[in-house]
Short mmCIF file of C-alpha atoms in Angstrom, two decimals:
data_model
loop_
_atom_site.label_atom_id
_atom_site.label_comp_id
_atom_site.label_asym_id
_atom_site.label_seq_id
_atom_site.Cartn_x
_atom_site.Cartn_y
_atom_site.Cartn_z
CA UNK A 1 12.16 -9.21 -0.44
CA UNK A 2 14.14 -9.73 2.89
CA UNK A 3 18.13 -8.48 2.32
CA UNK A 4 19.00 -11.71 3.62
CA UNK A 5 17.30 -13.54 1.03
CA UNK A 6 18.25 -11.04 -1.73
CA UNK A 7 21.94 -11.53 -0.06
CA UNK A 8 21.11 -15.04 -0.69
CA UNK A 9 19.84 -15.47 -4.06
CA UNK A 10 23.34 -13.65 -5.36
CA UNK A 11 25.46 -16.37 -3.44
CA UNK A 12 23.88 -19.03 -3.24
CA UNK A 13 21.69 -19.97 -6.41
CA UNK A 14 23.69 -21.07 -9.63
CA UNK A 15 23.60 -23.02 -12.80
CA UNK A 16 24.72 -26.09 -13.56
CA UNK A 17 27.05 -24.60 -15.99
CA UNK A 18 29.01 -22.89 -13.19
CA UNK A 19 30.55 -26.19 -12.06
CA UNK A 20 32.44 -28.01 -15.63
CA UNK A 21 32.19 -31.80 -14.77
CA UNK A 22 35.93 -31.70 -14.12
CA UNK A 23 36.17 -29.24 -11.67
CA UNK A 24 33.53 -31.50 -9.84
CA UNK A 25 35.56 -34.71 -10.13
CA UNK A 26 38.67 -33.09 -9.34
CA UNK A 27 36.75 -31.93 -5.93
CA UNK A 28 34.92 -35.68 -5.04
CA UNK A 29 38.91 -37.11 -5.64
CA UNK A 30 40.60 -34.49 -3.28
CA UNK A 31 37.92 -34.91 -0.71
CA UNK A 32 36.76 -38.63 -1.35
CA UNK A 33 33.35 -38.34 -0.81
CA UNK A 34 30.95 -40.68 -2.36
CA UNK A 35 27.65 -40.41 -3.99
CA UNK A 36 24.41 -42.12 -3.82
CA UNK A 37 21.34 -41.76 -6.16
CA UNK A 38 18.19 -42.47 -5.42
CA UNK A 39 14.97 -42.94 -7.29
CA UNK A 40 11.69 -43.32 -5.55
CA UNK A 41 9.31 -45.31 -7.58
CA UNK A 42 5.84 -46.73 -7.86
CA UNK A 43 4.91 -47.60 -11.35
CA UNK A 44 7.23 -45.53 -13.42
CA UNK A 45 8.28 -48.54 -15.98
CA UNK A 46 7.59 -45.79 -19.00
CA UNK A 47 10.72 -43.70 -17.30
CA UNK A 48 12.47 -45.03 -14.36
CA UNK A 49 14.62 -47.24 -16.75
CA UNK A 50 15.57 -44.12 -19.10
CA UNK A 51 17.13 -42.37 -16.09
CA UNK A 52 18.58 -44.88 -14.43
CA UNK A 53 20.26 -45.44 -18.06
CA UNK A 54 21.60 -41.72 -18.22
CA UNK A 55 22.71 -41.70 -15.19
CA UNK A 56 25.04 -44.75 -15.10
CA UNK A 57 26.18 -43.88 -18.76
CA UNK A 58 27.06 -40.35 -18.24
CA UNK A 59 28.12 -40.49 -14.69
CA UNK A 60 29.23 -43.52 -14.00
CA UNK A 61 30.89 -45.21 -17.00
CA UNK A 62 31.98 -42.12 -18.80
CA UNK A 63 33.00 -40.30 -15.42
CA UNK A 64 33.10 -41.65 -11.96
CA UNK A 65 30.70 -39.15 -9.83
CA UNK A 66 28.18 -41.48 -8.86
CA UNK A 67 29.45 -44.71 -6.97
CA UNK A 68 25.74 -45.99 -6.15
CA UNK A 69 22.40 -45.85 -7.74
CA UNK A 70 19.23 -47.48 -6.19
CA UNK A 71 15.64 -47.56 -7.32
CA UNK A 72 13.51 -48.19 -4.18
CA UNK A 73 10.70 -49.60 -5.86
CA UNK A 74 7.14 -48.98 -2.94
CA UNK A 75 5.15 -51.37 -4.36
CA UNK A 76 4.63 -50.64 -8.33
CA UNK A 77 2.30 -53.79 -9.61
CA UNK A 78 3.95 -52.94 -13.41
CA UNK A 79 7.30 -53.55 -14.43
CA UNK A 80 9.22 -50.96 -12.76
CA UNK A 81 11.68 -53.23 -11.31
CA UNK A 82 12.42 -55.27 -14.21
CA UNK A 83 13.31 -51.98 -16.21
CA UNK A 84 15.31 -50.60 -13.45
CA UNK A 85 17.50 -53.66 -12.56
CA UNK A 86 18.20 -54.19 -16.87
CA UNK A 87 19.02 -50.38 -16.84
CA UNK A 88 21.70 -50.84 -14.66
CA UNK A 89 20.24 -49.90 -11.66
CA UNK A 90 20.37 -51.72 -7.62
CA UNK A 91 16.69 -52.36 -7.02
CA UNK A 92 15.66 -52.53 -3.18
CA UNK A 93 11.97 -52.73 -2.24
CA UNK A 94 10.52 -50.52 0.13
CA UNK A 95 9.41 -53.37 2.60
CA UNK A 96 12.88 -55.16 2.52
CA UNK A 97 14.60 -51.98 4.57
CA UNK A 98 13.42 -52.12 7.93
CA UNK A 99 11.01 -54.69 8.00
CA UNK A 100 10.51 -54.62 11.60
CA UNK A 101 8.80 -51.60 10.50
CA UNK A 102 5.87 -52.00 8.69
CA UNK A 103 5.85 -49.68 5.70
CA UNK A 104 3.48 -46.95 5.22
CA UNK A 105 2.52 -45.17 1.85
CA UNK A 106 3.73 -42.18 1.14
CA UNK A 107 6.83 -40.67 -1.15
CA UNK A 108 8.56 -39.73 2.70
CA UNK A 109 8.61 -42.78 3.64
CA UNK A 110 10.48 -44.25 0.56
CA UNK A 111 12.70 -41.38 1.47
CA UNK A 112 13.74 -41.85 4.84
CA UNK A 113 13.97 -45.70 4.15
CA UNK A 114 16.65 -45.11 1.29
CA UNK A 115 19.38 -43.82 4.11
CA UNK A 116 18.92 -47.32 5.19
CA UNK A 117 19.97 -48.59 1.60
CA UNK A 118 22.32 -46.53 0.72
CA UNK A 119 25.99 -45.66 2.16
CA UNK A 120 26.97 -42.31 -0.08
CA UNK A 121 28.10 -39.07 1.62
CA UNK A 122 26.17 -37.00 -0.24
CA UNK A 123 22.72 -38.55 -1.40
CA UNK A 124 20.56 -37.30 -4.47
CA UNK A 125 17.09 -38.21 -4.96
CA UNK A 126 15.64 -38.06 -8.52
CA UNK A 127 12.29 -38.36 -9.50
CA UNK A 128 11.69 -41.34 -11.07
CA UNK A 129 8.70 -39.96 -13.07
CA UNK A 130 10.98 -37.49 -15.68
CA UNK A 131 11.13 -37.24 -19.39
CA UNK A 132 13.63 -36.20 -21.89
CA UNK A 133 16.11 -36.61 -18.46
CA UNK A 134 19.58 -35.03 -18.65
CA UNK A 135 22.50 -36.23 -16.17
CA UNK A 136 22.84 -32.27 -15.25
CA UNK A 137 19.76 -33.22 -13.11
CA UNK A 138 22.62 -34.81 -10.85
CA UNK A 139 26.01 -33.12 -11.48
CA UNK A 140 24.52 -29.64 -10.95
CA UNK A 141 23.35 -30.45 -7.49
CA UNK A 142 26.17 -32.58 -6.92
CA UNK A 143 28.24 -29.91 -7.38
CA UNK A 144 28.23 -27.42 -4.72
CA UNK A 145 28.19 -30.40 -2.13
CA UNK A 146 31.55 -31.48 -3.50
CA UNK A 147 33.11 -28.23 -4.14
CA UNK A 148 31.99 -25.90 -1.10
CA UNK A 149 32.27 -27.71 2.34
CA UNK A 150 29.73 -24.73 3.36
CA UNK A 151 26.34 -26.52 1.81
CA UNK A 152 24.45 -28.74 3.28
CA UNK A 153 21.72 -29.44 0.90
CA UNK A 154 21.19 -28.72 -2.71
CA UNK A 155 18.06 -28.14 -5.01
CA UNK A 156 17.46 -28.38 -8.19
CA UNK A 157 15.55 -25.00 -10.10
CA UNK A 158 13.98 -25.39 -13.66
CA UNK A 159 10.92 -24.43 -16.09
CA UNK A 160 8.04 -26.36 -15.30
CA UNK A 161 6.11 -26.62 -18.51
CA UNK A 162 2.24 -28.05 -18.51
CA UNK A 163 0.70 -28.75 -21.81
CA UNK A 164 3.30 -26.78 -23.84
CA UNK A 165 2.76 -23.38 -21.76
CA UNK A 166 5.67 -22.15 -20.05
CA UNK A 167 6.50 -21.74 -16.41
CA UNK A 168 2.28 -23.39 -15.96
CA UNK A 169 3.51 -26.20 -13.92
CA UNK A 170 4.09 -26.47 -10.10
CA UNK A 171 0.57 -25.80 -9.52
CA UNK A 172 1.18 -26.52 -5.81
CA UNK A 173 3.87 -24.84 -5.51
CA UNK A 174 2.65 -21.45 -6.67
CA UNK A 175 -0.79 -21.81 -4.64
CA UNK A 176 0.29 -23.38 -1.71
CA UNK A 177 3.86 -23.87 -1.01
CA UNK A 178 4.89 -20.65 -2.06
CA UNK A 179 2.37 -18.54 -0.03
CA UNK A 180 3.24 -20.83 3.10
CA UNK A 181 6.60 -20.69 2.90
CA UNK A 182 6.66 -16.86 2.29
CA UNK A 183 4.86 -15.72 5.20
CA UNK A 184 5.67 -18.24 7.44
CA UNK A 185 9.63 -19.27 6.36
CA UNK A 186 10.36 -16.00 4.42
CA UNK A 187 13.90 -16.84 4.57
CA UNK A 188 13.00 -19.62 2.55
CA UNK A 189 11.24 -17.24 -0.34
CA UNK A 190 14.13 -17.36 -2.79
CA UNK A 191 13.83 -20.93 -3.65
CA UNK A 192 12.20 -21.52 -7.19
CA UNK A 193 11.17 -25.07 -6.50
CA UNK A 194 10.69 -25.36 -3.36
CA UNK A 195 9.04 -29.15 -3.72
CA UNK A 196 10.91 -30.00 -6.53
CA UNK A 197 12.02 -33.68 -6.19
CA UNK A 198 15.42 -33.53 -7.40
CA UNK A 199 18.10 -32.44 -4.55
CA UNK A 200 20.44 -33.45 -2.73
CA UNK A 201 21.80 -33.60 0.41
CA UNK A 202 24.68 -34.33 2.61
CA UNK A 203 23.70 -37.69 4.74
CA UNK A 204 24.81 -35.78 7.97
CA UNK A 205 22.12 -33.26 7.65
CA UNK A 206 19.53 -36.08 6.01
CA UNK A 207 20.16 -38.41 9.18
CA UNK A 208 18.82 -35.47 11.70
CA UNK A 209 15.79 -34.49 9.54
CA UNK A 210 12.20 -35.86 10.77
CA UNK A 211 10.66 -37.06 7.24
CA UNK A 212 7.35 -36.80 6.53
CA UNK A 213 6.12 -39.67 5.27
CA UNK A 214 3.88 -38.36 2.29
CA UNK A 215 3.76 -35.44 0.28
CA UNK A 216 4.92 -33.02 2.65
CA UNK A 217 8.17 -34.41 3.09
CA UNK A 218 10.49 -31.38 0.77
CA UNK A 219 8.76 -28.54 2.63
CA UNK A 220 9.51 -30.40 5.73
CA UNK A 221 12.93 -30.57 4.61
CA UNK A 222 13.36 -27.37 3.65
CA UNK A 223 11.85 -25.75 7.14
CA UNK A 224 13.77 -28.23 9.27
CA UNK A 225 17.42 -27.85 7.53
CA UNK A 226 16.60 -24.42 7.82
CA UNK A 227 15.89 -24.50 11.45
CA UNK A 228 19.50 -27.08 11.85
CA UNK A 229 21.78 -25.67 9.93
CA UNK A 230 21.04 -22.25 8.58
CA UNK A 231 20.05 -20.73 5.66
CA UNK A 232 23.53 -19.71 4.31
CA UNK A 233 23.97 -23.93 4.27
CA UNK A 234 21.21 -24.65 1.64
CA UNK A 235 21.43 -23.80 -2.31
CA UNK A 236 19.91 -24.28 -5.36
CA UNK A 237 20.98 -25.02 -8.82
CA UNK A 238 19.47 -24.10 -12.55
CA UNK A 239 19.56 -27.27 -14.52
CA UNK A 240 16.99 -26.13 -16.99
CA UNK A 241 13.76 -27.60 -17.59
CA UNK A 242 11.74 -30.55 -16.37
CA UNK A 243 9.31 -32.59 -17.88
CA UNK A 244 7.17 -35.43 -15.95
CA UNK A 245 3.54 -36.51 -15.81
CA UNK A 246 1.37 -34.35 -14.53
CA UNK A 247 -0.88 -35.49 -12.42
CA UNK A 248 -5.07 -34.50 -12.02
CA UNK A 249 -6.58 -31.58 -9.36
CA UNK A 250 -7.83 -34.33 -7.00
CA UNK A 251 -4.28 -35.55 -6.56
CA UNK A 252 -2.91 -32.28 -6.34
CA UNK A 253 -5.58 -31.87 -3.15
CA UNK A 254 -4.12 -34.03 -1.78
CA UNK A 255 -0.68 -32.89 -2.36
CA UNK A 256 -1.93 -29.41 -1.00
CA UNK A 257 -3.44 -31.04 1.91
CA UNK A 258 -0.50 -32.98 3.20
CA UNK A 259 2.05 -30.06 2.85
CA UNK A 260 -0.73 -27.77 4.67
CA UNK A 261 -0.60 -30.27 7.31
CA UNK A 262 2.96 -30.77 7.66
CA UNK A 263 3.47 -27.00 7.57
CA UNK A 264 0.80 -26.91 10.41
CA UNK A 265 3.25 -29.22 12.99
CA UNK A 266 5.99 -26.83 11.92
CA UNK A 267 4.49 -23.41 12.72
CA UNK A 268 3.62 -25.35 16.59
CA UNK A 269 7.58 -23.92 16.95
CA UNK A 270 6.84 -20.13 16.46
CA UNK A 271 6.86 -18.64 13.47
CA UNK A 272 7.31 -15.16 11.43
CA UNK A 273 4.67 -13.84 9.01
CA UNK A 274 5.67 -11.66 5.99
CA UNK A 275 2.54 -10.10 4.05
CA UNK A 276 4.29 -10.66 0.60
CA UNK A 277 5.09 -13.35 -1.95
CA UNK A 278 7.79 -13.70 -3.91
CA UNK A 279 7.47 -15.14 -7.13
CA UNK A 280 10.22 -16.05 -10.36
CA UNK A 281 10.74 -15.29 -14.08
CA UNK A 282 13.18 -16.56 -16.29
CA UNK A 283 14.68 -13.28 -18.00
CA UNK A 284 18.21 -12.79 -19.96
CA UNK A 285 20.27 -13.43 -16.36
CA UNK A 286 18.30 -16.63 -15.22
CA UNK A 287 15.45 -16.94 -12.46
CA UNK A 288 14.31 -13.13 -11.52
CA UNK A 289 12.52 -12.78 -8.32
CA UNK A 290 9.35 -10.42 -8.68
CA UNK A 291 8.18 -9.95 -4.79
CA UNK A 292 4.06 -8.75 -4.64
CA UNK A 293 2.56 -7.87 -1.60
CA UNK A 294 0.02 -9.56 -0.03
CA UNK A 295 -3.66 -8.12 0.85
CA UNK A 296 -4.11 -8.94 4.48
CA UNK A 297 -6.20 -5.84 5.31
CA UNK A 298 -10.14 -7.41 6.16
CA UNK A 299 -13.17 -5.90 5.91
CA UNK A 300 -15.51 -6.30 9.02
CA UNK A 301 -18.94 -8.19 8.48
CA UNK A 302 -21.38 -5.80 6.99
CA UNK A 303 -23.79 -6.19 9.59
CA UNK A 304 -21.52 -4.43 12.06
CA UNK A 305 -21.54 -1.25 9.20
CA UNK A 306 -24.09 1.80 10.84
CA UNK A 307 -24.88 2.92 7.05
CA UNK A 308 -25.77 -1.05 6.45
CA UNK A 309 -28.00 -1.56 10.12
CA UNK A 310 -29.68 1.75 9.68
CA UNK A 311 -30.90 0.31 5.93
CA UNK A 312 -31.81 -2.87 8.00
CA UNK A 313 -34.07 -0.86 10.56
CA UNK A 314 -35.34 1.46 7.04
#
């Protein structure tokens, strides 16, 4: 692993345990930031509403961290509005901000359209798909944007369990985001989740950022803050586990595809290429990073072997 990323992992990745909820409040009061949350949504009545209810229990009734939390609904044809508006939650839809635009699909582009909606400081986007949700989603990547004027944007680490196995999840991540990001960004190789939905962001960094419109838009994110402000400005936070739908192969194609392709308009700019991969376990200390090189040695078509064309001519 690069020292700068090794450098890295020791000062800039952290639990959510490493910020009390106090300290954080006492740091949003002396500085007066505010915070907006944001869920994305498209047919998530079976969850969206459970969030949003966490969220404005814990962390805006009990404490006051969040002062504004919107569910941009893109379209859902269920009753993922309904749920979000009785949970206590500002519903805007996706077609009402910017109109002159017409929309596009695409997670990115509900994304970018929230800066429109939404007036925070800092903003945190959420996943609206999660189960068995915990407020530390927020307050632990909250955090370091409140206390340390230094960070930029925030994201959030966890176990990603699939079908009770352990650490199975991500299944983009670990064979496509991963391997890009390690060769091409390996400054970015000590993030655990790199794709992760749940960060967040100061909205002076977010307003500079191009967004990909689909898929691709957190690797875009990552690459271009790291390109604008530095790697020493971005962070990421333990906050446990998380549990959402999974979806099938065919979508996850697709997933693959667009981050392939938005990687593809980033490496245009030049780029580095580091033959190893860098990959994370949870042991007694948190996330571990276990770095494996990479083959990248080829073997030349056998036709072009003597031992091979003399058999040929045999």
């Amino acid at each position: 692993m690069l020292e700068e990323v090794e450098r890295w992992l020791s000062t800039r990745s952290w639990s959510a345990t490493d910020r009390p909820l106090h300290q954080i409040l006492a740091a949003k009061q002396r500085t007066g930031q505010t915070v907006s949350v944001v869920l994305p949504a498209l047919n998530e009545e079976e969850t969206v509403g459970d969030i949003a209810a966490v969220i404005r229990h814990d962390l805006m009734r009990q404490v006051p961290l969040v002062d504004e939390l919107v569910v941009v609904d893109s379209g859902s044809t269920d009753g993922t509005s309904e749920v979000a508006a009785a949970a206590g939650a500002t519903v805007v839809h996706r077609d009402a901000i910017l109109p002159r635009l017409p929309a596009v699909p695409g997670k990115g582009e509900v994304l970018w359209r929230s800066l429109l909606a939404t007036r925070g400081d800092i903003v945190c986007f959420v996943d609206a798909d999660l189960r068995d949700f915990s407020s530390d989603f927020v307050s632990g990547i909250v955090g370091p944007l409140l206390t340390d004027p230094d960070v930029d944007l925030v994201k959030a680490m966890y176990d990603r369990p699939l079908g009770g196995a352990a650490g199975q999840g991500g299944r983009v991540t670990e064979l496509m985001a991963r391997p890009l990001l390690n060769m091409h960004w390996p400054q970015l190789a000590g993030f655990v989740q790199p794709l992760g939905g749940e960060y967040a962001a100061r909205r002076s960094l977010l307003e500079q950022l191009p967004f990909p419109v689909g898929y691709g838009v957190e690797l875009g994110m990552l690459v271009d803050a790291l390109h604008l402000a530095g790697l020493d400005s971005l962070a990421q936070v333990d906050v446990g586990v998380r549990k959402h739908r999974h979806q099938d192969g065919q979508a996850l194609g697709r997933m693959a595809a667009a981050i392939y392709r938005t990687a593809q308009l980033r490496l245009a700019r030049g780029h580095l290429i580091r033959p190893s991969l860098t990959q994370f376990e949870r042991g007694g200390d948190g996330f571990e990073p276990r770095t494996y090189s990479v083959d990248t040695e080829e073997r030349p078509p056998m036709v072009e072997i003597a031992e091979y064309q003399a058999r040929k001519a045999a």
